[in-house]
Amino acid sequence: MADKVTYRGVYVPKTRKPVPGAAGGMTKPGRRQRARTGVNINDIAERAGVAPATVSRALNGYTDIAEATRTRILTLASELNYQPSSRARQLARGWVETVGFVLPTISRQENDPFVSDILDALAAALAERDYDLLFATVREGEEELDVYRRLIAAGKCAGFIITNSRDNDPRIQFLSDMKVPFAVYGRASIPVPYAHLDMDNEAGIAGMVDHLVALGHKRFAYLDLDETATFARLRRSGFELGVARNALPDDQVTMVQVPHTSAGGLKAIFDLYDGGNSHRPTAVVCPADVVAIGAIQGLSTRGYHVGRDVSVTGYDGVPLGAFTSPPLTTMSQPIEEVGQRLVDMLFRVMDGADPSQFRDVLMPTLVRRASDGSPTLTEAAQATG
């Protein structure tokens, strides 16, 4: 992922990169840094005049330690403000402080900045709870569910975050059957209780159509994503809803299926604006910013002034969109809030809450920049441009 680091499988948010430790090493990624000057078990053992193993057993409640020795050790630990290491807590309590994220096999064919942003938001939210985000990919020839099986069998994850949900998502059914806590960014049509957070994708794209119609646009193209994720279907449905409620004629609207990549957006523009195509829209609605970035490039190379001759809009709100030429108008997802709420949901489920009570839907926000505006080319100019 661009601008991100993976370190022994642990995802490091770009705002929390590893920093040098006291001995010149690196602190564990995603974890709050503890100064080397902090007290450890050896320090307590030296002051108490006992072995480090005795300190460990006293702190973890073993009954084979003399009461006077236990009291002396606990008193020293309190006076010295001793904080047990994460690894020690894991061994003593029998759980791990890591949440798993397996990159979906249906994910983008190229690096999508939104994937990087959601990982960063999750890692930052988990770090506030002193947890790590374990990032895993599906190996060549490996089944997606096999990755989950491997991580669960190794006891590496206390729970999982799922993204790119599908209507009949096998990951949801599998984790539910395994009784492993998880939370989903998205929705699925599957008869099991699961915690999920989603955007109102349908309302977001329909609202973008309303916005462009209000600017005076009548000739539309929608660059539909050729993937099975539920959000792709809902955004397509949102475009159809916007077309219907604005009573746009069928011959003024076209839909082109594209890969979820910038190259897909670029090729779609060549197909829409080549010499043999009579439908040259003044508004191109894209269901993802990464696709819109390619569309802007395609229009610019053909001599169109994006934002004046043709409007291009995206969806996601990735920071890169503010730096395209022109800057991209988009429906923005509150990614930091998404990360926080998904993590909160997961921790509630991990604590035993009923997953079915968590069914939150957020609204995206229209962020206007310079890639949209009122159309200036006449239909004749569009047809011959």
PDB file of N, CA and C in Angstrom, residues 208-242:
ATOM      1  N   MET A 208     -25.739  12.626  -5.797  1.00  0.00           N
ATOM      2  CA  MET A 208     -24.795  13.209  -6.749  1.00  0.00           C
ATOM      3  C   MET A 208     -25.489  13.506  -8.075  1.00  0.00           C
ATOM      4  N   VAL A 209     -26.360  12.605  -8.519  1.00  0.00           N
ATOM      5  CA  VAL A 209     -27.130  12.858  -9.745  1.00  0.00           C
ATOM      6  C   VAL A 209     -28.003  14.099  -9.563  1.00  0.00           C
ATOM      7  N   ASP A 210     -28.683  14.209  -8.423  1.00  0.00           N
ATOM      8  CA  ASP A 210     -29.499  15.399  -8.142  1.00  0.00           C
ATOM      9  C   ASP A 210     -28.651  16.668  -8.240  1.00  0.00           C
ATOM     10  N   HIS A 211     -27.471  16.624  -7.668  1.00  0.00           N
ATOM     11  CA  HIS A 211     -26.576  17.781  -7.665  1.00  0.00           C
ATOM     12  C   HIS A 211     -26.207  18.187  -9.093  1.00  0.00           C
ATOM     13  N   LEU A 212     -25.878  17.216  -9.935  1.00  0.00           N
ATOM     14  CA  LEU A 212     -25.467  17.520 -11.308  1.00  0.00           C
ATOM     15  C   LEU A 212     -26.643  17.995 -12.153  1.00  0.00           C
ATOM     16  N   VAL A 213     -27.812  17.428 -11.924  1.00  0.00           N
ATOM     17  CA  VAL A 213     -29.000  17.901 -12.630  1.00  0.00           C
ATOM     18  C   VAL A 213     -29.275  19.360 -12.260  1.00  0.00           C
ATOM     19  N   ALA A 214     -29.121  19.706 -10.980  1.00  0.00           N
ATOM     20  CA  ALA A 214     -29.337  21.083 -10.541  1.00  0.00           C
ATOM     21  C   ALA A 214     -28.349  22.041 -11.196  1.00  0.00           C
ATOM     22  N   LEU A 215     -27.176  21.538 -11.586  1.00  0.00           N
ATOM     23  CA  LEU A 215     -26.196  22.376 -12.296  1.00  0.00           C
ATOM     24  C   LEU A 215     -26.533  22.537 -13.773  1.00  0.00           C
ATOM     25  N   GLY A 216     -27.504  21.756 -14.263  1.00  0.00           N
ATOM     26  CA  GLY A 216     -27.925  21.884 -15.655  1.00  0.00           C
ATOM     27  C   GLY A 216     -27.571  20.706 -16.545  1.00  0.00           C
ATOM     28  N   HIS A 217     -27.045  19.637 -15.994  1.00  0.00           N
ATOM     29  CA  HIS A 217     -26.642  18.486 -16.807  1.00  0.00           C
ATOM     30  C   HIS A 217     -27.843  17.617 -17.171  1.00  0.00           C
ATOM     31  N   LYS A 218     -27.831  17.138 -18.416  1.00  0.00           N
ATOM     32  CA  LYS A 218     -28.885  16.247 -18.911  1.00  0.00           C
ATOM     33  C   LYS A 218     -28.313  14.973 -19.528  1.00  0.00           C
ATOM     34  N   ARG A 219     -27.061  15.033 -19.964  1.00  0.00           N
ATOM     35  CA  ARG A 219     -26.430  13.881 -20.621  1.00  0.00           C
ATOM     36  C   ARG A 219     -25.440  13.249 -19.647  1.00  0.00           C
ATOM     37  N   PHE A 220     -25.753  12.022 -19.219  1.00  0.00           N
ATOM     38  CA  PHE A 220     -25.004  11.375 -18.142  1.00  0.00           C
ATOM     39  C   PHE A 220     -24.354  10.073 -18.598  1.00  0.00           C
ATOM     40  N   ALA A 221     -23.217   9.776 -17.980  1.00  0.00           N
ATOM     41  CA  ALA A 221     -22.612   8.448 -18.079  1.00  0.00           C
ATOM     42  C   ALA A 221     -22.276   7.985 -16.668  1.00  0.00           C
ATOM     43  N   TYR A 222     -22.473   6.689 -16.430  1.00  0.00           N
ATOM     44  CA  TYR A 222     -22.114   6.092 -15.145  1.00  0.00           C
ATOM     45  C   TYR A 222     -21.112   4.988 -15.405  1.00  0.00           C
ATOM     46  N   LEU A 223     -19.958   5.053 -14.724  1.00  0.00           N
ATOM     47  CA  LEU A 223     -18.912   4.053 -14.898  1.00  0.00           C
ATOM     48  C   LEU A 223     -19.097   2.970 -13.832  1.00  0.00           C
ATOM     49  N   ASP A 224     -19.855   1.960 -14.173  1.00  0.00           N
ATOM     50  CA  ASP A 224     -20.257   0.907 -13.249  1.00  0.00           C
ATOM     51  C   ASP A 224     -19.101  -0.043 -12.959  1.00  0.00           C
ATOM     52  N   LEU A 225     -18.956  -0.460 -11.707  1.00  0.00           N
ATOM     53  CA  LEU A 225     -17.859  -1.337 -11.305  1.00  0.00           C
ATOM     54  C   LEU A 225     -18.180  -2.789 -11.627  1.00  0.00           C
ATOM     55  N   ASP A 226     -17.249  -3.477 -12.261  1.00  0.00           N
ATOM     56  CA  ASP A 226     -17.482  -4.878 -12.624  1.00  0.00           C
ATOM     57  C   ASP A 226     -16.999  -5.806 -11.501  1.00  0.00           C
ATOM     58  N   GLU A 227     -17.558  -5.656 -10.305  1.00  0.00           N
ATOM     59  CA  GLU A 227     -17.211  -6.525  -9.188  1.00  0.00           C
ATOM     60  C   GLU A 227     -18.470  -6.876  -8.410  1.00  0.00           C
ATOM     61  N   THR A 228     -18.358  -7.879  -7.554  1.00  0.00           N
ATOM     62  CA  THR A 228     -19.537  -8.426  -6.882  1.00  0.00           C
ATOM     63  C   THR A 228     -19.759  -7.868  -5.481  1.00  0.00           C
ATOM     64  N   ALA A 229     -18.961  -6.912  -5.052  1.00  0.00           N
ATOM     65  CA  ALA A 229     -19.146  -6.320  -3.730  1.00  0.00           C
ATOM     66  C   ALA A 229     -20.512  -5.653  -3.643  1.00  0.00           C
ATOM     67  N   THR A 230     -21.130  -5.744  -2.485  1.00  0.00           N
ATOM     68  CA  THR A 230     -22.469  -5.188  -2.296  1.00  0.00           C
ATOM     69  C   THR A 230     -22.502  -3.693  -2.548  1.00  0.00           C
ATOM     70  N   PHE A 231     -21.455  -2.973  -2.146  1.00  0.00           N
ATOM     71  CA  PHE A 231     -21.468  -1.520  -2.338  1.00  0.00           C
ATOM     72  C   PHE A 231     -21.548  -1.151  -3.806  1.00  0.00           C
ATOM     73  N   ALA A 232     -20.949  -1.966  -4.698  1.00  0.00           N
ATOM     74  CA  ALA A 232     -21.000  -1.680  -6.133  1.00  0.00           C
ATOM     75  C   ALA A 232     -22.435  -1.781  -6.640  1.00  0.00           C
ATOM     76  N   ARG A 233     -23.150  -2.797  -6.185  1.00  0.00           N
ATOM     77  CA  ARG A 233     -24.555  -2.951  -6.584  1.00  0.00           C
ATOM     78  C   ARG A 233     -25.398  -1.802  -6.048  1.00  0.00           C
ATOM     79  N   LEU A 234     -25.171  -1.398  -4.802  1.00  0.00           N
ATOM     80  CA  LEU A 234     -25.968  -0.326  -4.213  1.00  0.00           C
ATOM     81  C   LEU A 234     -25.683   1.017  -4.872  1.00  0.00           C
ATOM     82  N   ARG A 235     -24.444   1.268  -5.249  1.00  0.00           N
ATOM     83  CA  ARG A 235     -24.136   2.538  -5.917  1.00  0.00           C
ATOM     84  C   ARG A 235     -24.746   2.570  -7.314  1.00  0.00           C
ATOM     85  N   ARG A 236     -24.732   1.440  -8.003  1.00  0.00           N
ATOM     86  CA  ARG A 236     -25.409   1.357  -9.299  1.00  0.00           C
ATOM     87  C   ARG A 236     -26.904   1.635  -9.141  1.00  0.00           C
ATOM     88  N   SER A 237     -27.486   1.039  -8.122  1.00  0.00           N
ATOM     89  CA  SER A 237     -28.903   1.267  -7.848  1.00  0.00           C
ATOM     90  C   SER A 237     -29.169   2.731  -7.534  1.00  0.00           C
ATOM     91  N   GLY A 238     -28.225   3.375  -6.845  1.00  0.00           N
ATOM     92  CA  GLY A 238     -28.372   4.797  -6.542  1.00  0.00           C
ATOM     93  C   GLY A 238     -28.371   5.650  -7.789  1.00  0.00           C
ATOM     94  N   PHE A 239     -27.515   5.315  -8.748  1.00  0.00           N
ATOM     95  CA  PHE A 239     -27.513   6.063 -10.009  1.00  0.00           C
ATOM     96  C   PHE A 239     -28.857   5.897 -10.727  1.00  0.00           C
ATOM     97  N   GLU A 240     -29.361   4.663 -10.769  1.00  0.00           N
ATOM     98  CA  GLU A 240     -30.650   4.415 -11.420  1.00  0.00           C
ATOM     99  C   GLU A 240     -31.774   5.172 -10.723  1.00  0.00           C
ATOM    100  N   LEU A 241     -31.712   5.243  -9.400  1.00  0.00           N
ATOM    101  CA  LEU A 241     -32.701   6.005  -8.642  1.00  0.00           C
ATOM    102  C   LEU A 241     -32.633   7.486  -8.987  1.00  0.00           C
ATOM    103  N   GLY A 242     -31.410   8.038  -9.053  1.00  0.00           N
ATOM    104  CA  GLY A 242     -31.253   9.455  -9.396  1.00  0.00           C
ATOM    105  C   GLY A 242     -31.753   9.769 -10.783  1.00  0.00           C
TER     106      GLY A 242
END
